JSON list of C-alpha atoms and ligand atoms in Angstrom, two decimals:
[
{"chain": "A", "resi": 1, "resn": "MET", "atom": "CA", "xyz": [-111.28, 60.31, 143.83]},
{"chain": "A", "resi": 2, "resn": "ASN", "atom": "CA", "xyz": [-114.58, 59.38, 145.47]},
{"chain": "A", "resi": 3, "resn": "LYS", "atom": "CA", "xyz": [-114.37, 57.24, 148.56]},
{"chain": "A", "resi": 4, "resn": "ARG", "atom": "CA", "xyz": [-115.78, 53.78, 147.96]},
{"chain": "A", "resi": 5, "resn": "LEU", "atom": "CA", "xyz": [-118.28, 52.49, 150.49]},
{"chain": "A", "resi": 6, "resn": "LEU", "atom": "CA", "xyz": [-119.77, 49.04, 150.79]},
{"chain": "A", "resi": 7, "resn": "LEU", "atom": "CA", "xyz": [-123.19, 48.94, 152.40]},
{"chain": "A", "resi": 8, "resn": "VAL", "atom": "CA", "xyz": [-124.19, 45.48, 153.63]},
{"chain": "A", "resi": 9, "resn": "GLU", "atom": "CA", "xyz": [-127.87, 45.70, 154.53]},
{"chain": "A", "resi": 10, "resn": "ASP", "atom": "CA", "xyz": [-130.75, 43.36, 153.69]},
{"chain": "A", "resi": 11, "resn": "GLU", "atom": "CA", "xyz": [-133.65, 45.68, 154.57]},
{"chain": "A", "resi": 12, "resn": "GLU", "atom": "CA", "xyz": [-134.44, 47.00, 151.09]},
{"chain": "A", "resi": 13, "resn": "HIS", "atom": "CA", "xyz": [-136.00, 50.27, 152.13]},
{"chain": "A", "resi": 14, "resn": "LEU", "atom": "CA", "xyz": [-133.20, 51.17, 154.51]},
{"chain": "A", "resi": 15, "resn": "ALA", "atom": "CA", "xyz": [-130.53, 50.12, 152.00]},
{"chain": "A", "resi": 16, "resn": "PHE", "atom": "CA", "xyz": [-132.16, 52.28, 149.33]},
{"chain": "A", "resi": 17, "resn": "THR", "atom": "CA", "xyz": [-132.39, 55.33, 151.60]},
{"chain": "A", "resi": 18, "resn": "LEU", "atom": "CA", "xyz": [-128.81, 54.97, 152.79]},
{"chain": "A", "resi": 19, "resn": "GLU", "atom": "CA", "xyz": [-127.45, 54.39, 149.30]},
{"chain": "A", "resi": 20, "resn": "PHE", "atom": "CA", "xyz": [-129.21, 57.48, 148.02]},
{"chain": "A", "resi": 21, "resn": "ASN", "atom": "CA", "xyz": [-128.00, 59.71, 150.86]},
{"chain": "A", "resi": 22, "resn": "LEU", "atom": "CA", "xyz": [-124.43, 58.41, 150.77]},
{"chain": "A", "resi": 23, "resn": "GLN", "atom": "CA", "xyz": [-124.31, 59.05, 147.03]},
{"chain": "A", "resi": 24, "resn": "GLU", "atom": "CA", "xyz": [-125.63, 62.56, 147.68]},
{"chain": "A", "resi": 25, "resn": "GLU", "atom": "CA", "xyz": [-122.61, 63.01, 149.98]},
{"chain": "A", "resi": 26, "resn": "GLY", "atom": "CA", "xyz": [-120.34, 62.15, 147.05]},
{"chain": "A", "resi": 27, "resn": "TYR", "atom": "CA", "xyz": [-119.43, 58.58, 147.93]},
{"chain": "A", "resi": 28, "resn": "ALA", "atom": "CA", "xyz": [-119.35, 55.72, 145.45]},
{"chain": "A", "resi": 29, "resn": "VAL", "atom": "CA", "xyz": [-121.63, 53.14, 147.05]},
{"chain": "A", "resi": 30, "resn": "ASP", "atom": "CA", "xyz": [-122.11, 49.45, 146.39]},
{"chain": "A", "resi": 31, "resn": "VAL", "atom": "CA", "xyz": [-124.90, 47.61, 148.15]},
{"chain": "A", "resi": 32, "resn": "ALA", "atom": "CA", "xyz": [-124.83, 43.96, 149.19]},
{"chain": "A", "resi": 33, "resn": "SER", "atom": "CA", "xyz": [-127.92, 42.33, 150.67]},
{"chain": "A", "resi": 34, "resn": "SER", "atom": "CA", "xyz": [-126.03, 39.29, 151.96]},
{"chain": "A", "resi": 35, "resn": "LEU", "atom": "CA", "xyz": [-122.58, 38.35, 153.24]},
{"chain": "A", "resi": 36, "resn": "GLY", "atom": "CA", "xyz": [-122.06, 36.28, 150.10]},
{"chain": "A", "resi": 37, "resn": "GLN", "atom": "CA", "xyz": [-122.57, 39.35, 147.93]},
{"chain": "A", "resi": 38, "resn": "ALA", "atom": "CA", "xyz": [-120.35, 41.39, 150.21]},
{"chain": "A", "resi": 39, "resn": "ARG", "atom": "CA", "xyz": [-117.51, 38.86, 149.89]},
{"chain": "A", "resi": 40, "resn": "ALA", "atom": "CA", "xyz": [-117.82, 38.88, 146.11]},
{"chain": "A", "resi": 41, "resn": "LEU", "atom": "CA", "xyz": [-117.77, 42.68, 145.95]},
{"chain": "A", "resi": 42, "resn": "MET", "atom": "CA", "xyz": [-114.81, 42.91, 148.32]},
{"chain": "A", "resi": 43, "resn": "ARG", "atom": "CA", "xyz": [-112.45, 41.47, 145.75]},
{"chain": "A", "resi": 44, "resn": "THR", "atom": "CA", "xyz": [-111.83, 45.15, 145.10]},
{"chain": "A", "resi": 45, "resn": "PRO", "atom": "CA", "xyz": [-111.06, 47.06, 148.30]},
{"chain": "A", "resi": 46, "resn": "TYR", "atom": "CA", "xyz": [-113.38, 49.63, 149.95]},
{"chain": "A", "resi": 47, "resn": "ASP", "atom": "CA", "xyz": [-112.57, 52.66, 152.09]},
{"chain": "A", "resi": 48, "resn": "LEU", "atom": "CA", "xyz": [-115.27, 51.79, 154.60]},
{"chain": "A", "resi": 49, "resn": "ILE", "atom": "CA", "xyz": [-117.95, 49.17, 155.22]},
{"chain": "A", "resi": 50, "resn": "VAL", "atom": "CA", "xyz": [-121.35, 49.82, 156.78]},
{"chain": "A", "resi": 51, "resn": "LEU", "atom": "CA", "xyz": [-122.35, 46.42, 158.09]},
{"chain": "A", "resi": 52, "resn": "ASP", "atom": "CA", "xyz": [-125.72, 45.22, 159.36]},
{"chain": "A", "resi": 53, "resn": "VAL", "atom": "CA", "xyz": [-125.58, 42.48, 162.00]},
{"chain": "A", "resi": 54, "resn": "MET", "atom": "CA", "xyz": [-128.56, 40.29, 161.11]},
{"chain": "A", "resi": 55, "resn": "LEU", "atom": "CA", "xyz": [-128.19, 39.13, 157.51]},
{"chain": "A", "resi": 56, "resn": "PRO", "atom": "CA", "xyz": [-129.94, 36.31, 155.63]},
{"chain": "A", "resi": 57, "resn": "ASP", "atom": "CA", "xyz": [-126.80, 34.16, 155.25]},
{"chain": "A", "resi": 58, "resn": "GLY", "atom": "CA", "xyz": [-125.07, 34.91, 158.53]},
{"chain": "A", "resi": 59, "resn": "ASN", "atom": "CA", "xyz": [-124.06, 37.36, 161.21]},
{"chain": "A", "resi": 60, "resn": "GLY", "atom": "CA", "xyz": [-122.23, 40.64, 160.61]},
{"chain": "A", "resi": 61, "resn": "VAL", "atom": "CA", "xyz": [-120.26, 40.31, 163.84]},
{"chain": "A", "resi": 62, "resn": "ALA", "atom": "CA", "xyz": [-118.78, 36.96, 162.77]},
{"chain": "A", "resi": 63, "resn": "PHE", "atom": "CA", "xyz": [-118.09, 38.40, 159.31]},
{"chain": "A", "resi": 64, "resn": "CYS", "atom": "CA", "xyz": [-116.23, 41.32, 160.88]},
{"chain": "A", "resi": 65, "resn": "ALA", "atom": "CA", "xyz": [-114.19, 38.98, 163.08]},
{"chain": "A", "resi": 66, "resn": "SER", "atom": "CA", "xyz": [-113.22, 36.85, 160.07]},
{"chain": "A", "resi": 67, "resn": "LEU", "atom": "CA", "xyz": [-112.08, 39.94, 158.11]},
{"chain": "A", "resi": 68, "resn": "ARG", "atom": "CA", "xyz": [-109.90, 41.06, 161.00]},
{"chain": "A", "resi": 69, "resn": "ALA", "atom": "CA", "xyz": [-108.49, 37.55, 161.37]},
{"chain": "A", "resi": 70, "resn": "GLN", "atom": "CA", "xyz": [-107.47, 37.72, 157.70]},
{"chain": "A", "resi": 71, "resn": "GLY", "atom": "CA", "xyz": [-105.68, 41.01, 158.36]},
{"chain": "A", "resi": 72, "resn": "ASP", "atom": "CA", "xyz": [-108.31, 43.16, 156.63]},
{"chain": "A", "resi": 73, "resn": "HIS", "atom": "CA", "xyz": [-108.57, 46.42, 158.60]},
{"chain": "A", "resi": 74, "resn": "THR", "atom": "CA", "xyz": [-111.08, 48.28, 156.45]},
{"chain": "A", "resi": 75, "resn": "PRO", "atom": "CA", "xyz": [-112.96, 50.59, 158.83]},
{"chain": "A", "resi": 76, "resn": "ILE", "atom": "CA", "xyz": [-116.31, 49.06, 159.79]},
{"chain": "A", "resi": 77, "resn": "LEU", "atom": "CA", "xyz": [-119.36, 50.85, 161.09]},
{"chain": "A", "resi": 78, "resn": "MET", "atom": "CA", "xyz": [-121.76, 48.27, 162.45]},
{"chain": "A", "resi": 79, "resn": "LEU", "atom": "CA", "xyz": [-125.53, 48.68, 162.47]},
{"chain": "A", "resi": 80, "resn": "THR", "atom": "CA", "xyz": [-126.99, 46.86, 165.43]},
{"chain": "A", "resi": 81, "resn": "ALA", "atom": "CA", "xyz": [-130.71, 46.19, 165.66]},
{"chain": "A", "resi": 82, "resn": "LYS", "atom": "CA", "xyz": [-130.82, 45.84, 169.39]},
{"chain": "A", "resi": 83, "resn": "GLY", "atom": "CA", "xyz": [-129.41, 48.36, 171.81]},
{"chain": "A", "resi": 84, "resn": "THR", "atom": "CA", "xyz": [-128.20, 45.80, 174.29]},
{"chain": "A", "resi": 85, "resn": "SER", "atom": "CA", "xyz": [-124.67, 46.51, 175.37]},
{"chain": "A", "resi": 86, "resn": "ASP", "atom": "CA", "xyz": [-123.86, 42.80, 174.96]},
{"chain": "A", "resi": 87, "resn": "ASP", "atom": "CA", "xyz": [-124.43, 43.03, 171.21]},
{"chain": "A", "resi": 88, "resn": "ILE", "atom": "CA", "xyz": [-122.41, 46.18, 170.97]},
{"chain": "A", "resi": 89, "resn": "VAL", "atom": "CA", "xyz": [-119.49, 44.91, 173.00]},
{"chain": "A", "resi": 90, "resn": "THR", "atom": "CA", "xyz": [-119.48, 41.70, 170.95]},
{"chain": "A", "resi": 91, "resn": "GLY", "atom": "CA", "xyz": [-119.37, 43.76, 167.76]},
{"chain": "A", "resi": 92, "resn": "LEU", "atom": "CA", "xyz": [-116.55, 45.92, 169.02]},
{"chain": "A", "resi": 93, "resn": "ASP", "atom": "CA", "xyz": [-114.68, 42.86, 170.26]},
{"chain": "A", "resi": 94, "resn": "ALA", "atom": "CA", "xyz": [-114.95, 41.51, 166.72]},
{"chain": "A", "resi": 95, "resn": "GLY", "atom": "CA", "xyz": [-113.04, 44.55, 165.50]},
{"chain": "A", "resi": 96, "resn": "ALA", "atom": "CA", "xyz": [-115.77, 46.98, 164.42]},
{"chain": "A", "resi": 97, "resn": "ASP", "atom": "CA", "xyz": [-114.57, 50.58, 164.68]},
{"chain": "A", "resi": 98, "resn": "ASP", "atom": "CA", "xyz": [-117.90, 52.07, 165.63]},
{"chain": "A", "resi": 99, "resn": "TYR", "atom": "CA", "xyz": [-121.56, 51.18, 165.76]},
{"chain": "A", "resi": 100, "resn": "MET", "atom": "CA", "xyz": [-124.99, 52.73, 165.51]},
{"chain": "A", "resi": 101, "resn": "THR", "atom": "CA", "xyz": [-128.17, 51.34, 167.00]},
{"chain": "A", "resi": 102, "resn": "LYS", "atom": "CA", "xyz": [-131.23, 51.19, 164.75]},
{"chain": "A", "resi": 103, "resn": "PRO", "atom": "CA", "xyz": [-133.20, 53.36, 164.39]},
{"chain": "A", "resi": 104, "resn": "PHE", "atom": "CA", "xyz": [-130.61, 56.11, 164.01]},
{"chain": "A", "resi": 105, "resn": "ALA", "atom": "CA", "xyz": [-130.56, 59.68, 162.77]},
{"chain": "A", "resi": 106, "resn": "LEU", "atom": "CA", "xyz": [-129.27, 59.87, 159.21]},
{"chain": "A", "resi": 107, "resn": "GLN", "atom": "CA", "xyz": [-127.16, 62.95, 159.92]},
{"chain": "A", "resi": 108, "resn": "GLU", "atom": "CA", "xyz": [-125.40, 61.20, 162.75]},
{"chain": "A", "resi": 109, "resn": "LEU", "atom": "CA", "xyz": [-124.58, 58.22, 160.54]},
{"chain": "A", "resi": 110, "resn": "LEU", "atom": "CA", "xyz": [-123.18, 60.55, 157.87]},
{"chain": "A", "resi": 111, "resn": "GLY", "atom": "CA", "xyz": [-121.15, 62.36, 160.52]},
{"chain": "A", "resi": 112, "resn": "ARG", "atom": "CA", "xyz": [-119.67, 59.13, 161.84]},
{"chain": "A", "resi": 113, "resn": "ILE", "atom": "CA", "xyz": [-118.75, 57.93, 158.35]},
{"chain": "A", "resi": 114, "resn": "ALA", "atom": "CA", "xyz": [-117.10, 61.24, 157.48]},
{"chain": "A", "resi": 115, "resn": "ALA", "atom": "CA", "xyz": [-115.14, 61.13, 160.75]},
{"chain": "A", "resi": 116, "resn": "MET", "atom": "CA", "xyz": [-113.97, 57.56, 160.17]},
{"chain": "A", "resi": 117, "resn": "LEU", "atom": "CA", "xyz": [-112.82, 58.36, 156.65]},
{"chain": "A", "resi": 118, "resn": "ARG", "atom": "CA", "xyz": [-111.08, 61.54, 157.78]},
{"chain": "A", "resi": 119, "resn": "ARG", "atom": "CA", "xyz": [-109.18, 59.56, 160.35]},
{"chain": "A", "resi": 120, "resn": "ARG", "atom": "CA", "xyz": [-108.23, 56.97, 157.75]},
{"chain": "A", "resi": 121, "resn": "HIS", "atom": "CA", "xyz": [-106.91, 59.76, 155.56]},
{"chain": "A", "resi": 122, "resn": "TRP", "atom": "CA", "xyz": [-104.71, 61.11, 158.36]},
{"chain": "A", "resi": 123, "resn": "ASP", "atom": "CA", "xyz": [-103.35, 57.64, 158.93]},
{"chain": "A", "resi": 124, "resn": "LEU", "atom": "CA", "xyz": [-102.33, 57.30, 155.31]},
{"chain": "A", "resi": 125, "resn": "ASP", "atom": "CA", "xyz": [-100.77, 60.77, 155.38]},
{"chain": "A", "resi": 126, "resn": "SER", "atom": "CA", "xyz": [-98.84, 60.02, 158.53]},
{"chain": "A", "resi": 127, "resn": "GLU", "atom": "CA", "xyz": [-97.45, 56.87, 156.94]},
{"chain": "A", "resi": 128, "resn": "LEU", "atom": "CA", "xyz": [-95.91, 59.04, 154.26]},
{"chain": "A", "resi": 129, "resn": "ALA", "atom": "CA", "xyz": [-94.64, 61.68, 156.66]},
{"chain": "A", "resi": 130, "resn": "PRO", "atom": "CA", "xyz": [-91.13, 61.38, 158.13]},
{"chain": "A", "resi": 131, "resn": "SER", "atom": "CA", "xyz": [-91.15, 59.29, 161.26]},
{"chain": "A", "resi": 132, "resn": "THR", "atom": "CA", "xyz": [-91.24, 61.16, 164.55]},
{"chain": "A", "resi": 133, "resn": "SER", "atom": "CA", "xyz": [-90.78, 57.94, 166.41]},
{"chain": "A", "resi": 134, "resn": "LYS", "atom": "CA", "xyz": [-90.46, 59.26, 169.94]},
{"chain": "A", "resi": 135, "resn": "GLU", "atom": "CA", "xyz": [-93.82, 61.00, 169.92]},
{"chain": "A", "resi": 136, "resn": "ASN", "atom": "CA", "xyz": [-95.46, 58.02, 168.32]},
{"chain": "A", "resi": 137, "resn": "LEU", "atom": "CA", "xyz": [-94.29, 55.50, 170.88]},
{"chain": "A", "resi": 138, "resn": "PHE", "atom": "CA", "xyz": [-95.83, 55.54, 174.33]},
{"chain": "A", "resi": 139, "resn": "VAL", "atom": "CA", "xyz": [-95.01, 53.18, 177.16]},
{"chain": "A", "resi": 140, "resn": "PHE", "atom": "CA", "xyz": [-97.14, 52.55, 180.23]},
{"chain": "A", "resi": 141, "resn": "GLY", "atom": "CA", "xyz": [-97.31, 49.53, 182.53]},
{"chain": "A", "resi": 142, "resn": "ASP", "atom": "CA", "xyz": [-96.31, 46.48, 180.48]},
{"chain": "A", "resi": 143, "resn": "PHE", "atom": "CA", "xyz": [-97.58, 48.08, 177.29]},
{"chain": "A", "resi": 144, "resn": "VAL", "atom": "CA", "xyz": [-96.00, 49.78, 174.32]},
{"chain": "A", "resi": 145, "resn": "VAL", "atom": "CA", "xyz": [-98.40, 51.78, 172.17]},
{"chain": "A", "resi": 146, "resn": "ASP", "atom": "CA", "xyz": [-96.87, 52.19, 168.73]},
{"chain": "A", "resi": 147, "resn": "PHE", "atom": "CA", "xyz": [-98.90, 54.70, 166.74]},
{"chain": "A", "resi": 148, "resn": "ASP", "atom": "CA", "xyz": [-96.67, 54.33, 163.68]},
{"chain": "A", "resi": 149, "resn": "ALA", "atom": "CA", "xyz": [-97.17, 50.58, 163.50]},
{"chain": "A", "resi": 150, "resn": "HIS", "atom": "CA", "xyz": [-100.82, 50.92, 164.58]},
{"chain": "A", "resi": 151, "resn": "GLU", "atom": "CA", "xyz": [-100.36, 48.34, 167.27]},
{"chain": "A", "resi": 152, "resn": "VAL", "atom": "CA", "xyz": [-100.08, 47.75, 170.99]},
{"chain": "A", "resi": 153, "resn": "ARG", "atom": "CA", "xyz": [-97.52, 45.29, 172.31]},
{"chain": "A", "resi": 154, "resn": "GLN", "atom": "CA", "xyz": [-97.28, 43.55, 175.64]},
{"chain": "A", "resi": 155, "resn": "ASP", "atom": "CA", "xyz": [-93.98, 41.69, 175.93]},
{"chain": "A", "resi": 156, "resn": "ASP", "atom": "CA", "xyz": [-93.77, 39.81, 172.63]},
{"chain": "A", "resi": 157, "resn": "ARG", "atom": "CA", "xyz": [-97.50, 39.76, 172.14]},
{"chain": "A", "resi": 158, "resn": "VAL", "atom": "CA", "xyz": [-99.32, 42.09, 169.74]},
{"chain": "A", "resi": 159, "resn": "LEU", "atom": "CA", "xyz": [-102.75, 43.04, 171.07]},
{"chain": "A", "resi": 160, "resn": "ASP", "atom": "CA", "xyz": [-105.73, 43.38, 168.80]},
{"chain": "A", "resi": 161, "resn": "VAL", "atom": "CA", "xyz": [-106.79, 47.03, 168.75]},
{"chain": "A", "resi": 162, "resn": "THR", "atom": "CA", "xyz": [-109.03, 48.87, 166.31]},
{"chain": "A", "resi": 163, "resn": "GLU", "atom": "CA", "xyz": [-108.38, 52.29, 164.77]},
{"chain": "A", "resi": 164, "resn": "LEU", "atom": "CA", "xyz": [-110.95, 53.86, 167.03]},
{"chain": "A", "resi": 165, "resn": "GLU", "atom": "CA", "xyz": [-109.40, 52.34, 170.14]},
{"chain": "A", "resi": 166, "resn": "LEU", "atom": "CA", "xyz": [-106.01, 53.69, 169.07]},
{"chain": "A", "resi": 167, "resn": "ARG", "atom": "CA", "xyz": [-107.54, 57.11, 168.52]},
{"chain": "A", "resi": 168, "resn": "LEU", "atom": "CA", "xyz": [-109.10, 57.01, 171.97]},
{"chain": "A", "resi": 169, "resn": "LEU", "atom": "CA", "xyz": [-105.75, 55.94, 173.47]},
{"chain": "A", "resi": 170, "resn": "ARG", "atom": "CA", "xyz": [-104.02, 58.80, 171.69]},
{"chain": "A", "resi": 171, "resn": "PHE", "atom": "CA", "xyz": [-106.47, 61.30, 173.16]},
{"chain": "A", "resi": 172, "resn": "PHE", "atom": "CA", "xyz": [-106.05, 59.86, 176.67]},
{"chain": "A", "resi": 173, "resn": "ILE", "atom": "CA", "xyz": [-102.26, 59.89, 176.31]},
{"chain": "A", "resi": 174, "resn": "ASP", "atom": "CA", "xyz": [-102.28, 63.51, 175.10]},
{"chain": "A", "resi": 175, "resn": "ASN", "atom": "CA", "xyz": [-104.47, 64.43, 178.08]},
{"chain": "A", "resi": 176, "resn": "GLN", "atom": "CA", "xyz": [-103.05, 62.09, 180.68]},
{"chain": "A", "resi": 177, "resn": "ASN", "atom": "CA", "xyz": [-103.96, 62.56, 184.36]},
{"chain": "A", "resi": 178, "resn": "LYS", "atom": "CA", "xyz": [-106.79, 64.96, 183.48]},
{"chain": "A", "resi": 179, "resn": "ALA", "atom": "CA", "xyz": [-110.49, 64.30, 183.98]},
{"chain": "A", "resi": 180, "resn": "ILE", "atom": "CA", "xyz": [-112.16, 64.22, 180.57]},
{"chain": "A", "resi": 181, "resn": "ALA", "atom": "CA", "xyz": [-115.91, 64.51, 180.08]},
{"chain": "A", "resi": 182, "resn": "ARG", "atom": "CA", "xyz": [-117.71, 61.86, 178.04]},
{"chain": "A", "resi": 183, "resn": "GLN", "atom": "CA", "xyz": [-119.06, 64.59, 175.75]},
{"chain": "A", "resi": 184, "resn": "THR", "atom": "CA", "xyz": [-115.51, 65.81, 175.15]},
{"chain": "A", "resi": 185, "resn": "LEU", "atom": "CA", "xyz": [-114.44, 62.30, 174.16]},
{"chain": "A", "resi": 186, "resn": "LEU", "atom": "CA", "xyz": [-117.42, 62.03, 171.81]},
{"chain": "A", "resi": 187, "resn": "SER", "atom": "CA", "xyz": [-116.60, 65.28, 170.07]},
{"chain": "A", "resi": 188, "resn": "GLU", "atom": "CA", "xyz": [-112.80, 64.95, 170.05]},
{"chain": "A", "resi": 189, "resn": "VAL", "atom": "CA", "xyz": [-112.41, 61.24, 169.36]},
{"chain": "A", "resi": 190, "resn": "TRP", "atom": "CA", "xyz": [-115.61, 60.29, 167.55]},
{"chain": "A", "resi": 191, "resn": "HIS", "atom": "CA", "xyz": [-116.04, 63.76, 166.00]},
{"chain": "A", "resi": 192, "resn": "VAL", "atom": "CA", "xyz": [-119.69, 63.66, 166.95]},
{"chain": "A", "resi": 193, "resn": "SER", "atom": "CA", "xyz": [-120.96, 66.85, 168.55]},
{"chain": "A", "resi": 194, "resn": "GLY", "atom": "CA", "xyz": [-124.26, 67.52, 170.25]},
{"chain": "A", "resi": 195, "resn": "ALA", "atom": "CA", "xyz": [-124.90, 63.81, 170.59]},
{"chain": "A", "resi": 196, "resn": "ASN", "atom": "CA", "xyz": [-125.96, 62.34, 173.89]},
{"chain": "A", "resi": 197, "resn": "ASN", "atom": "CA", "xyz": [-125.00, 58.78, 173.05]},
{"chain": "A", "resi": 198, "resn": "THR", "atom": "CA", "xyz": [-122.34, 58.69, 175.73]},
{"chain": "A", "resi": 199, "resn": "ARG", "atom": "CA", "xyz": [-122.86, 54.94, 176.16]},
{"chain": "A", "resi": 200, "resn": "THR", "atom": "CA", "xyz": [-120.62, 54.55, 173.11]},
{"chain": "A", "resi": 201, "resn": "VAL", "atom": "CA", "xyz": [-117.82, 55.97, 175.23]},
{"chain": "A", "resi": 202, "resn": "ASP", "atom": "CA", "xyz": [-118.60, 53.71, 178.18]},
{"chain": "A", "resi": 203, "resn": "ASN", "atom": "CA", "xyz": [-118.52, 50.64, 175.96]},
{"chain": "A", "resi": 204, "resn": "PHE", "atom": "CA", "xyz": [-115.12, 51.56, 174.61]},
{"chain": "A", "resi": 205, "resn": "LEU", "atom": "CA", "xyz": [-113.83, 52.07, 178.12]},
{"chain": "A", "resi": 206, "resn": "VAL", "atom": "CA", "xyz": [-115.00, 48.56, 178.99]},
{"chain": "A", "resi": 207, "resn": "ARG", "atom": "CA", "xyz": [-112.92, 47.35, 176.07]},
{"chain": "A", "resi": 208, "resn": "LEU", "atom": "CA", "xyz": [-109.81, 49.38, 177.01]},
{"chain": "A", "resi": 209, "resn": "ARG", "atom": "CA", "xyz": [-110.00, 48.11, 180.57]},
{"chain": "A", "resi": 210, "resn": "ARG", "atom": "CA", "xyz": [-110.23, 44.53, 179.37]},
{"chain": "A", "resi": 211, "resn": "LEU", "atom": "CA", "xyz": [-107.12, 45.08, 177.29]},
{"chain": "A", "resi": 212, "resn": "PHE", "atom": "CA", "xyz": [-105.01, 47.07, 179.72]},
{"chain": "A", "resi": 213, "resn": "GLU", "atom": "CA", "xyz": [-106.15, 46.47, 183.28]},
{"chain": "A", "resi": 214, "resn": "GLN", "atom": "CA", "xyz": [-104.99, 43.54, 185.39]},
{"chain": "A", "resi": 215, "resn": "ASP", "atom": "CA", "xyz": [-108.38, 43.67, 187.11]},
{"chain": "A", "resi": 216, "resn": "PRO", "atom": "CA", "xyz": [-110.87, 45.41, 184.78]},
{"chain": "A", "resi": 217, "resn": "ALA", "atom": "CA", "xyz": [-113.33, 45.73, 187.70]},
{"chain": "A", "resi": 218, "resn": "ARG", "atom": "CA", "xyz": [-110.77, 47.72, 189.69]},
{"chain": "A", "resi": 219, "resn": "PRO", "atom": "CA", "xyz": [-108.96, 49.79, 187.06]},
{"chain": "A", "resi": 220, "resn": "ALA", "atom": "CA", "xyz": [-105.60, 51.42, 187.81]},
{"chain": "A", "resi": 221, "resn": "HIS", "atom": "CA", "xyz": [-105.10, 53.28, 184.51]},
{"chain": "A", "resi": 222, "resn": "PHE", "atom": "CA", "xyz": [-108.53, 54.10, 183.07]},
{"chain": "A", "resi": 223, "resn": "LEU", "atom": "CA", "xyz": [-110.38, 55.59, 186.02]},
{"chain": "A", "resi": 224, "resn": "THR", "atom": "CA", "xyz": [-114.01, 56.65, 186.22]},
{"chain": "A", "resi": 225, "resn": "VAL", "atom": "CA", "xyz": [-114.48, 60.23, 187.36]},
{"chain": "A", "resi": 226, "resn": "ARG", "atom": "CA", "xyz": [-117.92, 60.23, 188.88]},
{"chain": "A", "resi": 227, "resn": "GLY", "atom": "CA", "xyz": [-120.37, 62.57, 187.18]},
{"chain": "A", "resi": 228, "resn": "ILE", "atom": "CA", "xyz": [-117.81, 63.61, 184.56]},
{"chain": "A", "resi": 229, "resn": "GLY", "atom": "CA", "xyz": [-116.18, 60.85, 182.61]},
{"chain": "A", "resi": 230, "resn": "TYR", "atom": "CA", "xyz": [-112.73, 59.31, 182.71]},
{"chain": "A", "resi": 231, "resn": "ARG", "atom": "CA", "xyz": [-109.12, 59.94, 183.60]},
{"chain": "A", "resi": 232, "resn": "PHE", "atom": "CA", "xyz": [-106.12, 58.12, 182.18]},
{"chain": "A", "resi": 233, "resn": "VAL", "atom": "CA", "xyz": [-103.28, 57.57, 184.65]},
{"chain": "A", "resi": 234, "resn": "PRO", "atom": "CA", "xyz": [-100.19, 56.03, 183.00]},
{"chain": "A", "resi": 235, "resn": "ASN", "atom": "CA", "xyz": [-98.22, 55.71, 186.27]},
{"chain": "A", "resi": 236, "resn": "PRO", "atom": "CA", "xyz": [-100.63, 54.88, 189.10]},
{"chain": "A", "resi": 237, "resn": "GLU", "atom": "CA", "xyz": [-97.90, 54.47, 191.73]},
{"chain": "A", "resi": 238, "resn": "GLN", "atom": "CA", "xyz": [-97.13, 58.20, 191.52]},
{"chain": "A", "resi": 239, "resn": "HIS", "atom": "CA", "xyz": [-100.68, 59.14, 192.50]},
{"chain": "B", "resi": 301, "resn": "CA", "atom": "CA1", "xyz": [-130.89, 42.84, 158.78]}
]
């Protein structure tokens, strides 16, 4: 069955172009030009939402936050008008899974969407597969990362993490204590190759440090490797 996408975008020309190209890719696409329309359409669920930030009746970031607060975890790709990292971090804090800064290359947008949907598909498959609980539970510091439950726990508290953050964690855990290049993270975690938008990676690291580091300015687990990228160290005292 075709994947169903909701495109929330009020710029008519852009909405038309995106709708056309997404349909060419085989997706079933509905377009909303306001948050009100989006809410009405979302009475039936979508596989993914492409969400503009500046909309006539409100802000996409707030809309995203309210969906997550209601327990709706539909993957969201946010379209930000400005490239300021503040906007992007705010969007990701609100629970967006990824973002693109306007203007963007159409092929890159299509690649991101395909990657997000692929990941979603794996998740659904893995829910049906027999539980391999040991591999899917990882403990470091005060944290338990539970890939089966799609959550991270600290004591009795469940932390708010997005699918993309979990995917990034999984990659770091599978490659713990190794220096990993930003480009490698982009291709392996985001499934974007040949892109030079490594700031995406840096913004996600800011977010992981805020979640997992006692002092995000002086990280113990998610270390910067100068000139390369990052290294995840689950047990700092052994290094
Ligand atoms: Ca807009």
